[in-house]
Short mmCIF file of C-alpha atoms in Angstrom, two decimals:
data_model
loop_
_atom_site.label_atom_id
_atom_site.label_comp_id
_atom_site.label_asym_id
_atom_site.label_seq_id
_atom_site.Cartn_x
_atom_site.Cartn_y
_atom_site.Cartn_z
CA MET A 1 33.43 80.37 119.93
CA SER A 2 34.64 82.88 117.35
CA THR A 3 36.54 86.08 118.05
CA GLY A 4 33.57 88.09 116.93
CA GLU A 5 31.60 86.86 119.88
CA ILE A 6 34.15 87.81 122.50
CA LYS A 7 33.62 91.47 123.22
CA ARG A 8 34.26 91.53 126.94
CA VAL A 9 37.17 89.88 128.74
CA ILE A 10 37.47 89.92 132.50
CA ILE A 11 40.76 89.04 134.14
CA VAL A 12 40.57 88.17 137.82
CA GLY A 13 43.98 88.72 139.36
CA ALA A 14 46.49 91.45 138.63
CA GLY A 15 49.81 89.72 139.15
CA GLN A 16 52.22 89.07 136.34
CA ALA A 17 49.89 86.56 134.65
CA GLY A 18 46.89 88.91 134.76
CA GLY A 19 48.83 91.96 133.62
CA GLU A 20 50.47 90.06 130.78
CA THR A 21 47.11 88.78 129.59
CA ALA A 22 45.77 92.32 129.21
CA GLN A 23 48.90 93.38 127.37
CA ARG A 24 48.93 90.34 125.08
CA LEU A 25 45.28 90.80 124.21
CA ARG A 26 45.86 94.40 123.16
CA GLN A 27 49.08 93.58 121.32
CA GLY A 28 47.24 90.80 119.54
CA GLY A 29 44.64 93.25 118.29
CA PHE A 30 41.78 92.65 120.72
CA ALA A 31 39.56 95.75 120.51
CA GLY A 32 36.85 94.78 123.00
CA ASP A 33 36.51 95.62 126.69
CA ILE A 34 39.15 94.37 129.10
CA THR A 35 38.54 94.54 132.82
CA MET A 36 41.25 93.48 135.24
CA ILE A 37 40.41 93.02 138.91
CA GLY A 38 43.24 93.00 141.47
CA GLU A 39 43.26 92.67 145.26
CA GLU A 40 46.54 94.46 145.82
CA PRO A 41 46.48 98.27 145.82
CA CYS A 42 48.91 98.61 142.94
CA ALA A 43 49.46 97.74 139.30
CA PRO A 44 50.95 94.34 138.36
CA TYR A 45 54.53 94.00 139.53
CA GLN A 46 57.39 91.54 139.43
CA ARG A 47 57.48 89.18 142.38
CA PRO A 48 60.93 87.60 141.90
CA PRO A 49 62.86 90.72 143.06
CA LEU A 50 60.86 90.75 146.31
CA SER A 51 63.20 88.17 147.80
CA LYS A 52 66.25 89.73 146.15
CA ALA A 53 66.84 93.39 145.19
CA TYR A 54 63.61 94.75 146.68
CA LEU A 55 64.26 93.15 150.08
CA LYS A 56 67.77 94.53 149.99
CA GLY A 57 66.41 98.00 149.28
CA ASP A 58 68.06 98.25 145.85
CA LEU A 59 64.84 98.53 143.88
CA SER A 60 62.00 101.01 144.23
CA MET A 61 58.34 100.08 143.93
CA GLU A 62 58.20 102.07 140.73
CA ARG A 63 60.86 99.89 139.15
CA LEU A 64 59.17 96.79 140.48
CA LEU A 65 56.02 97.58 138.47
CA LEU A 66 55.90 95.60 135.24
CA ARG A 67 54.58 98.66 133.45
CA PRO A 68 53.68 102.14 134.68
CA SER A 69 50.24 102.39 136.28
CA SER A 70 49.19 104.87 133.57
CA VAL A 71 49.54 102.27 130.79
CA TYR A 72 46.30 100.50 131.70
CA ALA A 73 44.15 103.57 131.09
CA GLU A 74 46.11 104.37 127.92
CA GLU A 75 45.39 100.90 126.60
CA LYS A 76 41.76 101.11 127.70
CA VAL A 77 42.10 98.38 130.26
CA SER A 78 39.65 99.01 133.05
CA PHE A 79 41.81 98.16 136.05
CA LEU A 80 39.83 97.81 139.25
CA SER A 81 41.94 97.68 142.41
CA PRO A 82 42.02 97.04 145.23
CA LEU A 83 38.92 95.00 144.64
CA ARG A 84 37.98 91.40 145.26
CA ALA A 85 35.90 89.22 142.95
CA VAL A 86 33.55 87.19 145.13
CA TRP A 87 31.40 85.08 142.84
CA ILE A 88 31.26 83.75 139.30
CA ASP A 89 27.84 83.25 137.76
CA ARG A 90 28.70 80.89 134.94
CA ALA A 91 25.16 80.53 133.61
CA ASN A 92 24.85 84.26 133.02
CA ARG A 93 28.58 84.88 132.52
CA LYS A 94 28.99 87.47 135.22
CA VAL A 95 31.56 88.17 137.89
CA ARG A 96 30.30 89.68 141.11
CA VAL A 97 32.72 91.88 143.02
CA GLU A 98 32.74 93.10 146.61
CA GLY A 99 29.89 95.52 147.10
CA GLY A 100 27.62 93.50 144.84
CA ARG A 101 28.34 94.95 141.42
CA GLU A 102 28.11 92.39 138.61
CA LEU A 103 30.33 92.55 135.56
CA PRO A 104 29.44 90.60 132.41
CA TYR A 105 32.03 88.67 130.41
CA ASP A 106 32.30 86.67 127.24
CA ALA A 107 35.65 85.23 128.29
CA LEU A 108 36.99 85.09 131.83
CA VAL A 109 40.63 84.57 132.76
CA LEU A 110 41.37 83.42 136.30
CA ALA A 111 44.86 84.51 137.30
CA THR A 112 44.21 84.39 141.02
CA GLY A 113 47.67 83.25 142.05
CA ALA A 114 48.39 81.51 145.32
CA ARG A 115 48.30 82.21 149.03
CA PRO A 116 51.41 81.69 151.12
CA ARG A 117 50.88 79.02 153.76
CA LYS A 118 50.75 80.29 157.28
CA LEU A 119 52.76 78.51 159.93
CA PRO A 120 50.31 76.17 161.65
CA LEU A 121 51.70 77.06 165.05
CA VAL A 122 50.77 78.85 168.22
CA GLY A 123 52.26 82.31 167.94
CA ALA A 124 52.02 82.57 164.16
CA ASP A 125 50.09 85.82 164.53
CA LEU A 126 52.67 87.53 166.72
CA GLU A 127 54.17 90.77 165.52
CA GLY A 128 57.38 90.08 163.65
CA VAL A 129 56.16 86.83 162.09
CA HIS A 130 55.74 87.28 158.36
CA LEU A 131 54.56 85.57 155.23
CA PHE A 132 56.38 86.37 152.02
CA ARG A 133 54.29 87.02 148.94
CA THR A 134 53.54 90.67 148.33
CA ALA A 135 55.43 93.95 148.23
CA ALA A 136 53.46 94.95 151.34
CA ASP A 137 54.78 91.85 153.16
CA VAL A 138 58.34 92.90 152.31
CA ASP A 139 57.75 96.52 153.29
CA ARG A 140 56.71 95.31 156.74
CA ILE A 141 59.66 92.95 156.99
CA ARG A 142 62.08 95.71 156.04
CA GLU A 143 61.16 97.72 159.14
CA ARG A 144 63.08 95.17 161.22
CA PHE A 145 65.43 93.83 158.57
CA LYS A 146 68.51 95.46 160.09
CA PRO A 147 72.10 94.44 160.78
CA ASP A 148 72.46 92.14 163.80
CA ALA A 149 68.73 91.39 163.94
CA LYS A 150 68.06 87.70 164.52
CA LEU A 151 66.14 86.21 161.65
CA VAL A 152 64.61 82.76 161.62
CA VAL A 153 63.48 81.52 158.22
CA VAL A 154 61.13 78.56 158.23
CA GLY A 155 61.41 76.63 154.99
CA ALA A 156 64.47 76.09 152.81
CA GLY A 157 62.93 76.47 149.39
CA PHE A 158 63.90 79.17 146.92
CA ILE A 159 62.18 81.96 148.86
CA GLY A 160 63.67 80.91 152.17
CA LEU A 161 67.19 80.61 150.80
CA GLU A 162 67.02 83.81 148.77
CA VAL A 163 65.83 85.66 151.87
CA ALA A 164 68.62 84.04 153.90
CA ALA A 165 71.21 85.17 151.33
CA VAL A 166 70.00 88.77 151.33
CA ALA A 167 69.82 88.74 155.12
CA ARG A 168 73.42 87.63 155.43
CA GLN A 169 74.48 90.28 152.93
CA CYS A 170 72.66 92.84 155.09
CA GLY A 171 74.37 91.63 158.27
CA LEU A 172 71.51 89.80 159.99
CA SER A 173 72.11 86.61 161.90
CA VAL A 174 70.18 83.86 160.14
CA THR A 175 68.84 80.43 161.10
CA VAL A 176 66.92 78.36 158.57
CA ILE A 177 64.62 75.65 159.90
CA GLU A 178 63.55 73.00 157.42
CA THR A 179 61.41 69.98 158.21
CA ALA A 180 62.97 67.94 155.40
CA VAL A 181 66.49 66.62 155.81
CA ARG A 182 67.79 68.79 152.99
CA PRO A 183 67.03 72.19 151.49
CA LEU A 184 65.39 72.70 148.08
CA ALA A 185 63.96 69.17 148.22
CA ARG A 186 61.03 70.02 145.97
CA VAL A 187 63.02 71.80 143.27
CA THR A 188 66.37 70.13 142.77
CA SER A 189 68.52 67.04 143.30
CA PRO A 190 70.35 66.21 146.56
CA GLU A 191 73.68 67.05 144.86
CA VAL A 192 72.72 70.57 143.82
CA ALA A 193 70.88 71.13 147.11
CA GLY A 194 74.08 70.11 148.92
CA PHE A 195 76.04 72.69 147.00
CA PHE A 196 73.65 75.45 148.08
CA LEU A 197 73.64 74.17 151.66
CA ASP A 198 77.45 74.37 151.76
CA GLU A 199 77.44 77.84 150.29
CA HIS A 200 74.92 79.17 152.80
CA THR A 201 76.78 77.51 155.65
CA ARG A 202 80.00 79.15 154.49
CA GLN A 203 78.17 82.47 154.40
CA GLY A 204 77.22 82.02 158.04
CA VAL A 205 73.66 80.71 157.80
CA ARG A 206 72.82 78.22 160.52
CA PHE A 207 70.61 75.30 159.42
CA VAL A 208 68.29 73.13 161.44
CA LEU A 209 67.42 70.34 159.02
CA GLY A 210 64.77 67.84 159.92
CA GLY A 211 63.61 70.38 162.49
CA GLN A 212 59.99 70.58 163.63
CA PRO A 213 58.99 74.07 164.73
CA ALA A 214 56.49 73.67 167.56
CA VAL A 215 55.70 77.10 169.02
CA ILE A 216 56.50 80.66 168.13
CA LYS A 217 57.40 82.38 171.37
CA GLY A 218 56.66 85.93 172.42
CA GLN A 219 54.14 88.19 174.12
CA GLU A 220 53.19 90.70 171.48
CA ARG A 221 56.34 90.48 169.42
CA VAL A 222 58.11 87.32 168.50
CA THR A 223 61.11 86.45 170.63
CA GLY A 224 61.97 82.99 169.39
CA VAL A 225 60.98 79.68 167.87
CA ALA A 226 60.78 76.50 169.92
CA LEU A 227 61.28 73.18 168.18
CA ALA A 228 59.58 69.90 169.01
CA ASP A 229 62.84 68.47 170.38
CA GLY A 230 63.07 71.30 172.90
CA MET A 231 65.63 73.43 171.07
CA GLU A 232 64.88 77.14 171.17
CA ILE A 233 66.12 79.72 168.71
CA GLU A 234 66.00 83.42 169.48
CA ALA A 235 64.32 85.58 166.86
CA ASP A 236 63.47 89.23 166.24
CA LEU A 237 61.95 88.32 162.94
CA VAL A 238 60.44 85.09 161.59
CA ILE A 239 59.75 84.60 157.90
CA ALA A 240 57.76 81.63 156.68
CA GLY A 241 58.60 80.30 153.25
CA ILE A 242 56.76 77.01 153.45
CA GLY A 243 55.01 77.03 150.13
CA VAL A 244 51.72 78.25 148.78
CA THR A 245 48.18 77.08 148.30
CA PRO A 246 46.68 77.85 144.90
CA GLU A 247 43.88 80.41 145.15
CA THR A 248 40.99 78.41 143.75
CA THR A 249 38.09 79.56 145.92
CA LEU A 250 36.17 81.26 143.11
CA ALA A 251 36.71 78.34 140.76
CA GLN A 252 35.54 75.83 143.35
CA GLN A 253 32.44 77.85 144.23
CA CYS A 254 31.30 77.87 140.63
CA GLY A 255 31.99 74.18 140.11
CA LEU A 256 35.06 74.19 137.87
CA SER A 257 37.33 71.15 138.05
CA VAL A 258 39.88 71.82 140.75
CA GLU A 259 42.56 69.55 142.14
CA ASP A 260 45.51 71.38 143.72
CA GLY A 261 44.91 74.08 141.12
CA ILE A 262 42.27 74.79 138.52
CA ILE A 263 42.46 72.07 135.89
CA THR A 264 42.83 73.26 132.31
CA ASP A 265 43.64 71.86 128.91
CA ALA A 266 46.85 72.71 127.06
CA ARG A 267 45.27 75.96 125.89
CA CYS A 268 44.51 77.00 129.49
CA ARG A 269 40.77 76.41 129.14
CA THR A 270 39.03 75.17 132.29
CA SER A 271 36.11 72.75 132.35
CA ASP A 272 33.99 75.76 131.28
CA PRO A 273 35.11 76.78 127.76
CA ALA A 274 34.44 80.47 128.48
CA ILE A 275 36.83 80.42 131.47
CA PHE A 276 40.60 80.19 131.35
CA ALA A 277 42.97 79.72 134.27
CA ILE A 278 46.66 80.65 134.22
CA GLY A 279 49.66 81.13 136.45
CA ASP A 280 50.15 79.78 139.98
CA CYS A 281 46.46 78.87 140.40
CA ALA A 282 46.23 76.54 137.40
CA ARG A 283 47.34 73.08 136.30
CA ARG A 284 47.82 72.24 132.66
CA PRO A 285 49.31 69.46 130.55
CA MET A 286 52.97 70.09 129.76
CA THR A 287 53.71 69.97 126.06
CA HIS A 288 57.33 68.84 126.50
CA TYR A 289 56.56 66.23 129.14
CA ASP A 290 54.08 63.90 127.46
CA GLY A 291 51.14 65.95 128.65
CA ARG A 292 51.90 65.44 132.33
CA VAL A 293 49.63 67.81 134.24
CA CYS A 294 51.61 70.30 136.32
CA ARG A 295 51.03 73.34 138.44
CA LEU A 296 54.11 75.53 138.19
CA GLU A 297 54.90 78.57 140.30
CA SER A 298 57.14 80.68 138.12
CA VAL A 299 57.43 83.79 136.04
CA HIS A 300 57.74 81.69 132.92
CA ASN A 301 54.51 79.89 133.71
CA ALA A 302 52.68 83.15 134.43
CA VAL A 303 53.81 84.71 131.17
CA GLU A 304 53.28 81.53 129.19
CA GLY A 305 49.75 81.10 130.50
CA ALA A 306 48.97 84.71 129.59
CA LYS A 307 50.26 84.20 126.05
CA ILE A 308 48.34 80.95 125.62
CA ALA A 309 45.06 82.27 127.01
CA ALA A 310 45.27 85.52 125.03
CA ALA A 311 46.02 83.58 121.85
CA ALA A 312 43.11 81.23 122.50
CA ILE A 313 40.75 84.18 122.99
CA LEU A 314 42.07 85.75 119.78
CA GLU A 315 41.95 82.36 118.02
CA GLN A 316 45.64 82.59 117.25
CA GLN A 317 48.35 79.98 117.54
CA GLN A 318 50.88 80.18 120.35
CA PRO A 319 54.00 78.04 120.46
CA VAL A 320 54.77 76.66 123.92
CA GLU A 321 58.16 77.06 125.54
CA ALA A 322 59.79 74.49 127.82
CA PRO A 323 59.54 75.58 131.50
CA TRP A 324 62.35 77.61 133.03
CA PHE A 325 63.14 79.07 136.44
CA TRP A 326 65.90 80.97 138.15
CA SER A 327 67.15 81.85 141.60
CA ASP A 328 69.82 84.34 142.67
CA GLN A 329 71.69 83.67 145.92
CA TYR A 330 74.88 85.61 146.76
CA ASP A 331 76.89 85.66 143.53
CA LEU A 332 75.31 82.41 142.37
CA LYS A 333 72.82 82.47 139.55
CA LEU A 334 70.91 79.22 139.33
CA GLN A 335 69.07 78.81 136.05
CA ILE A 336 66.83 75.82 135.53
CA ALA A 337 65.46 74.53 132.25
CA GLY A 338 62.84 71.82 132.17
CA LEU A 339 61.28 69.69 134.91
CA PHE A 340 63.62 67.35 136.79
CA GLN A 341 60.92 65.27 138.54
CA GLY A 342 61.25 61.61 137.63
CA TYR A 343 64.93 61.72 136.60
CA ASP A 344 66.88 58.51 137.00
CA HIS A 345 70.39 59.85 136.70
CA VAL A 346 72.26 63.13 136.78
CA VAL A 347 75.44 64.07 134.93
CA PHE A 348 77.65 67.03 135.81
CA ARG A 349 79.36 69.40 133.44
CA GLY A 350 82.02 71.34 135.29
CA VAL A 351 82.81 71.03 138.99
CA MET A 352 81.07 72.56 141.97
CA ALA A 353 84.34 73.82 143.44
CA ASP A 354 84.57 76.29 140.54
CA ARG A 355 81.15 77.74 141.50
CA ALA A 356 80.18 77.27 137.86
CA PHE A 357 78.69 73.94 136.82
CA ALA A 358 75.57 72.40 135.41
CA ALA A 359 73.61 69.29 136.39
CA PHE A 360 71.94 67.49 133.48
CA TYR A 361 69.01 65.28 134.47
CA TYR A 362 68.07 62.25 132.40
CA MET A 363 65.11 59.91 132.28
CA GLY A 364 66.59 56.96 130.44
CA ASP A 365 68.36 58.46 127.41
CA ARG A 366 66.26 61.53 127.44
CA LEU A 367 67.46 64.87 128.78
CA ILE A 368 64.62 66.31 130.86
CA ALA A 369 66.12 69.18 132.84
CA VAL A 370 69.22 71.15 133.68
CA ASP A 371 70.28 73.14 136.74
CA ALA A 372 73.01 75.56 135.71
CA VAL A 373 74.93 77.51 138.35
CA ASN A 374 76.76 80.50 136.87
CA ARG A 375 76.64 78.65 133.54
CA PRO A 376 74.15 80.55 131.38
CA GLY A 377 75.31 78.92 128.16
CA GLU A 378 74.59 75.43 129.50
CA TYR A 379 71.18 76.63 130.66
CA LEU A 380 70.17 78.19 127.36
CA GLY A 381 71.65 75.37 125.32
CA ALA A 382 69.82 72.76 127.38
CA LYS A 383 66.62 74.74 127.15
CA MET A 384 66.87 74.60 123.36
CA LEU A 385 67.49 70.85 123.47
CA ILE A 386 64.49 70.22 125.70
CA GLN A 387 62.37 72.58 123.67
CA THR A 388 63.10 70.64 120.49
CA GLY A 389 63.01 67.18 122.07
CA ARG A 390 66.68 66.46 121.45
CA THR A 391 69.12 64.80 123.82
CA VAL A 392 72.88 64.46 124.28
CA ALA A 393 74.83 61.47 125.55
CA PRO A 394 76.24 61.91 129.10
CA ASP A 395 79.87 61.47 128.00
CA VAL A 396 79.47 64.36 125.55
CA ILE A 397 77.97 66.56 128.25
CA GLU A 398 80.82 65.81 130.64
CA ASP A 399 83.45 66.74 128.06
CA MET A 400 84.34 70.34 128.92
CA SER A 401 86.64 70.59 125.91
CA ARG A 402 83.57 70.75 123.72
CA PRO A 403 81.75 74.08 123.82
CA MET A 404 78.07 73.88 124.72
CA LYS A 405 77.14 75.65 121.51
CA GLU A 406 78.77 72.94 119.43
CA ILE A 407 77.14 70.21 121.52
CA VAL A 408 73.73 71.75 120.95
CA ALA A 409 74.33 72.17 117.22
CA GLN A 410 75.24 68.50 116.85
CA ALA A 411 72.55 67.08 119.10
CA ARG A 412 69.87 64.85 117.63
CA MET B 1 65.74 112.58 130.41
CA PRO B 2 67.78 110.62 127.84
CA LYS B 3 65.95 109.63 124.67
CA ILE B 4 66.29 106.11 123.33
CA THR B 5 65.15 105.08 119.86
CA TYR B 6 64.02 101.50 119.34
CA ILE B 7 63.60 100.33 115.76
CA GLU B 8 61.45 97.26 115.31
CA HIS B 9 62.46 94.64 112.78
CA SER B 10 59.73 96.02 110.53
CA GLY B 11 61.38 99.44 110.63
CA LYS B 12 58.85 101.03 112.95
CA GLU B 13 60.50 103.49 115.34
CA HIS B 14 59.69 104.19 118.98
CA VAL B 15 61.36 107.13 120.69
CA ILE B 16 61.19 106.87 124.46
CA GLU B 17 62.38 109.16 127.20
CA ALA B 18 63.70 107.20 130.13
CA PRO B 19 65.25 108.15 133.45
CA ASN B 20 68.88 107.50 134.25
CA GLY B 21 69.42 104.21 136.03
CA GLN B 22 66.68 102.36 134.22
CA THR B 23 67.86 99.77 131.72
CA VAL B 24 67.24 99.91 127.99
CA MET B 25 65.09 96.79 128.45
CA GLU B 26 62.99 98.28 131.26
CA ALA B 27 62.23 101.45 129.31
CA ALA B 28 61.06 99.36 126.35
CA VAL B 29 58.91 97.03 128.43
CA LYS B 30 57.32 99.83 130.41
CA HIS B 31 56.30 101.47 127.14
CA ALA B 32 55.28 98.17 125.53
CA VAL B 33 57.74 98.32 122.64
CA PRO B 34 56.91 95.12 120.76
CA GLY B 35 59.86 92.82 120.18
CA ILE B 36 61.47 93.01 123.62
CA ASP B 37 59.93 90.29 125.77
CA ALA B 38 62.28 90.39 128.75
CA ASP B 39 60.32 87.70 130.52
CA CYS B 40 62.68 87.51 133.50
CA GLY B 41 62.44 91.21 134.28
CA GLY B 42 66.12 91.91 133.85
CA ALA B 43 67.71 89.14 135.89
CA CYS B 44 69.87 88.09 132.93
CA ALA B 45 68.00 84.79 133.02
CA CYS B 46 66.07 84.54 129.78
CA ALA B 47 67.86 86.23 126.84
CA THR B 48 64.61 87.60 125.42
CA CYS B 49 65.68 91.25 125.37
CA HIS B 50 68.27 90.95 122.60
CA VAL B 51 68.97 94.17 120.66
CA TYR B 52 71.49 95.42 118.12
CA VAL B 53 73.24 98.55 119.30
CA ASP B 54 73.73 101.10 116.53
CA PRO B 55 77.46 100.84 115.72
CA GLN B 56 78.22 104.46 116.54
CA TRP B 57 77.02 103.88 120.12
CA LEU B 58 79.06 100.77 120.82
CA ASP B 59 81.84 102.65 122.62
CA LYS B 60 79.37 104.22 125.00
CA THR B 61 77.34 101.10 125.79
CA GLY B 62 80.50 99.17 126.64
CA GLU B 63 81.04 95.43 126.42
CA ALA B 64 78.90 92.51 127.39
CA SER B 65 79.91 90.71 130.61
CA SER B 66 80.94 87.08 130.27
CA MET B 67 77.57 85.94 131.61
CA GLU B 68 75.76 88.12 129.09
CA GLN B 69 78.04 86.90 126.30
CA SER B 70 77.30 83.26 127.17
CA MET B 71 73.58 84.02 126.94
CA LEU B 72 73.99 85.84 123.64
CA ASP B 73 75.80 82.83 122.16
CA PHE B 74 72.43 81.11 122.12
CA ALA B 75 70.26 83.96 120.90
CA ASN B 76 69.06 84.01 117.30
CA ASP B 77 70.80 86.04 114.60
CA VAL B 78 73.57 87.30 116.86
CA GLU B 79 75.85 90.00 115.43
CA ASP B 80 78.94 91.78 116.77
CA ASN B 81 76.72 94.58 118.05
CA SER B 82 74.28 92.27 119.85
CA ARG B 83 73.54 93.00 123.50
CA LEU B 84 70.98 92.03 126.10
CA SER B 85 69.18 95.29 126.71
CA CYS B 86 68.63 94.44 130.40
CA GLN B 87 72.36 94.86 130.88
CA ILE B 88 72.60 98.39 129.39
CA LYS B 89 71.96 101.07 131.99
CA ILE B 90 70.61 104.40 130.76
CA SER B 91 72.64 107.52 131.53
CA ASP B 92 73.07 110.99 130.07
CA ALA B 93 75.92 109.60 127.97
CA LEU B 94 73.40 107.40 126.17
CA ASP B 95 71.02 110.24 125.29
CA GLY B 96 70.13 109.59 121.65
CA LEU B 97 71.00 105.86 121.72
CA VAL B 98 69.58 103.85 118.82
CA VAL B 99 68.93 100.11 119.13
CA ARG B 100 67.42 97.77 116.55
CA LEU B 101 65.35 94.74 117.43
CA PRO B 102 65.83 91.25 116.02
CA LYS B 103 63.18 89.41 114.04
CA SER B 104 62.35 87.24 117.02
CA GLN B 105 63.47 86.76 120.61
CA HIS B 106 62.99 82.99 120.60
#
């Protein structure tokens, strides 16, 4: 398919991945039609601050927007929202939207994101029980997010713990229920998870680890959460942060390969070469991890997918960056480079007691990931190492007398 | 509103009016100034909003925090006047600020 043939691009989804795709296409010189279809009633915005500054009330919706709403018209991006795409006709290359209108495409980018999982419990629909995904979710939460309110967070992943941190800073009483025996089990090692557990405990968060929520109590409004072992926790507000399900309905209906995410190649192309999938909804081979196929939920992955898909549509090259993530909790900035899954040992640089340290994860001799807490140099240095396929011996990493910059410069 | 001038590595200038309280990075991203990626949205997590502050403005923009400095250590082509633009807040005192963009953010 040559660039000349692609005159009409449709982007389904107007989160960060969708918005970035439109921008990258225009910046890359694409002069054809771009249509972006979004279900939320606003322009693409940043999700990470939702569980941080926006929840706290420190950031307005206007500042949350990635770019002003007016930019899309200026750049001749036809932005249709709130509107839902309901069907993809692959044979005729059309997207049908609610109301029946059909929009033709030459290239289609699916940036449909993910749906937060609902608590599979009686009482999950009570007033005061919330999911956490959109600005609208947070606006509703904020109505009751007041000092001394009793908050129960279900799920001790990044969202749950970031919400817990903000809640403590705002004077709420906070209990976190997690079915696993430790927090952050999916995203970091037991050691680093333990550090965050201690910090939250010190900040006054109560944890129920290995807890099985059984029923959400209340008449109209939530009043508490009952656990399977009979324990009951009072609650004015319940927030579920128990993960997401990739939004793959459209892709499945039209027969694309889907397996916990829409399967793509390294250039974000699905099993239909005219259709790309990016962001939370997609799985692609990871360049820096021997082509292991991963579905990542992160800003980096959203932006990266947008760059890759736009470049593929424009028939340009796009270098791929190693994955990165971050989480802010209290005064702790956790920055993660790489993918730690499959590590066989971890080496620490610095000590946890200083609230500034980094965990370096190895698979054999190879450095595969780093969690840096208040250690941005270690994070960026490690990211460069992973990016370029270099590694550093553990004894060198542990030696704090050697600056990270020097270690990176000498690494092979 | 304060005016900020961004000069791309190629020499192309962008003059942008931005409200107080926004950061130099945000104003650039919202107006799609090429050369400031700012992938993390200003969380001081990615170091892709590196700029060179015009020397005559250095007093007014202040100094980089230690976290910002550690990030800058790993940016490309760092100079004494390098800053992460997500850490510079716009105010009336910065009306007329000139920043230059590096060749690349990665």
